[in-house]
Amino acid sequence: QLHLVESGGGLVQTGGSLRLSCAASGRTISTYAMAWFRQVPSQERELVAAINWVSVDLYYRDSVKGRFTIFRDNEKNTLYLEMNDLKPEDTAVYYCAARTNSGNYAYDVKDYRAWGQGTQVTVSS
């Protein structure tokens, strides 16, 4: 059973930076596409960034392009999200997700079968 645990969230001022980590255990994530989603209350969970299994194909939603970087360390079985120039609209709970049936990422929440518990990111203005 794949277990994902996010860390690195917190409170930061506008323009600040955070690095989120997603530590995987129970199975290797090396052959899985991985992604970061985020969610604010009363809104749907949205895809922020995704990475295929060999880190060649990356996706970023338009609002985070140039500010966020997704990367993975398969030897450490860990996924990361480097977030720079944070804005109040980035405030959300951030979730790590694994697409356990494919090495290519997808855009829909339903395509990811393993999820972490989430980590809160709050950006103050």
Coordinates of C-alpha atoms in Angstrom, one line a residue:
Q1 CA 0.0 0.0 0.0
L2 CA 1.4 3.3 -1.0
H3 CA 1.5 5.9 1.7
L4 CA 2.1 9.6 1.0
V5 CA 2.9 12.3 3.6
E6 CA 3.2 15.9 2.7
S7 CA 5.3 18.5 4.7
G8 CA 6.6 21.9 4.3
G9 CA 3.5 24.0 4.4
G10 CA 3.1 27.0 6.6
L11 CA 2.4 30.8 6.8
V12 CA 4.4 33.0 4.5
Q13 CA 4.2 36.6 3.4
T14 CA 3.4 37.7 -0.2
G15 CA 6.6 37.2 -2.3
G16 CA 7.9 34.5 0.0
S17 CA 8.9 30.9 -0.7
L18 CA 8.1 27.5 0.5
R19 CA 9.2 24.0 -0.5
L20 CA 6.7 21.2 -0.1
S21 CA 7.8 17.6 0.2
C22 CA 5.9 14.4 -0.3
A23 CA 7.5 11.4 1.2
A24 CA 6.3 8.1 -0.1
S25 CA 6.5 4.7 1.7
G26 CA 5.2 1.2 1.2
R27 CA 6.0 1.2 -2.6
T28 CA 8.4 2.9 -4.9
I29 CA 7.0 5.9 -6.9
S30 CA 9.7 5.6 -9.5
T31 CA 7.3 4.3 -12.2
Y32 CA 4.3 6.6 -11.3
A33 CA 3.3 10.0 -12.6
M34 CA 3.0 12.3 -9.6
A35 CA 1.2 15.6 -9.1
W36 CA 0.4 18.4 -6.7
F37 CA -3.2 19.5 -6.3
R38 CA -4.6 22.2 -4.1
Q39 CA -8.0 23.0 -2.7
V40 CA -9.7 25.9 -0.9
P41 CA -13.0 25.4 1.0
S42 CA -16.1 25.2 -1.2
Q43 CA -14.0 24.8 -4.4
E44 CA -12.9 21.8 -6.4
R45 CA -9.5 20.4 -6.0
E46 CA -7.3 21.7 -8.9
L47 CA -4.2 20.4 -10.5
V48 CA -1.2 22.7 -9.8
A49 CA 1.7 20.7 -11.3
A50 CA 2.5 17.2 -12.5
I51 CA 5.5 15.2 -13.6
N52 CA 5.9 12.0 -15.5
W53 CA 7.9 9.1 -14.2
V54 CA 11.2 10.1 -15.8
S55 CA 10.8 13.8 -15.1
V56 CA 10.8 14.7 -18.8
D57 CA 7.2 15.8 -19.2
L58 CA 6.0 18.5 -16.8
Y59 CA 2.8 20.4 -16.4
Y60 CA 2.0 23.7 -14.6
R61 CA -1.3 25.5 -14.4
D62 CA -1.0 28.9 -15.9
S63 CA -1.2 30.8 -12.6
V64 CA 1.9 29.2 -11.2
K65 CA 4.1 29.0 -14.3
G66 CA 7.5 30.7 -13.7
R67 CA 7.0 30.6 -9.9
F68 CA 6.5 26.9 -9.0
T69 CA 8.8 24.0 -9.8
I70 CA 7.9 20.3 -9.5
F71 CA 10.6 17.8 -9.2
R72 CA 11.2 14.3 -7.9
D73 CA 14.0 12.3 -6.3
N74 CA 13.1 8.6 -7.0
E75 CA 16.1 7.4 -4.9
K76 CA 14.6 9.2 -2.0
N77 CA 11.0 8.2 -3.0
T78 CA 10.0 11.8 -2.6
L79 CA 8.2 14.4 -4.7
Y80 CA 8.8 18.2 -4.2
L81 CA 7.1 21.5 -5.1
E82 CA 9.3 24.6 -4.9
M83 CA 7.1 27.6 -4.6
N84 CA 8.5 31.1 -5.1
D85 CA 6.9 34.6 -5.3
L86 CA 3.9 33.3 -3.4
K87 CA 0.6 35.2 -3.7
P88 CA -2.4 35.3 -1.4
E89 CA -4.4 33.4 -4.1
D90 CA -2.0 30.5 -3.6
T91 CA -3.5 29.9 -0.2
A92 CA -4.9 26.4 -0.1
V93 CA -4.4 22.9 1.2
Y94 CA -1.8 21.2 -1.0
Y95 CA -2.1 17.5 -1.8
C96 CA 0.4 15.1 -3.2
A97 CA -1.0 12.4 -5.5
A98 CA 0.3 9.4 -7.3
R99 CA -1.1 8.0 -10.6
T100 CA -0.3 4.4 -9.7
N101 CA -1.5 2.9 -13.0
S102 CA 0.6 5.1 -15.3
G103 CA 3.9 6.8 -15.7
N104 CA 2.2 9.7 -17.6
Y105 CA 0.4 12.4 -15.8
A106 CA -3.3 13.2 -16.1
Y107 CA -5.4 16.3 -15.4
D108 CA -8.3 14.8 -13.5
V109 CA -8.5 14.1 -9.8
K110 CA -10.1 10.7 -10.6
D111 CA -6.9 9.5 -12.4
Y112 CA -4.9 9.6 -9.2
R113 CA -5.3 6.7 -6.8
A114 CA -3.1 7.5 -3.9
W115 CA -3.3 10.8 -1.9
G116 CA -1.6 12.4 1.0
Q117 CA -3.4 14.1 3.8
G118 CA -2.6 17.6 2.7
T119 CA -0.5 20.5 4.0
Q120 CA -1.8 24.0 4.5
V121 CA -0.2 26.9 2.7
T122 CA -1.2 30.3 3.8
V123 CA 0.1 33.5 2.1
S124 CA -0.6 36.7 3.9
S125 CA -0.9 40.0 2.0

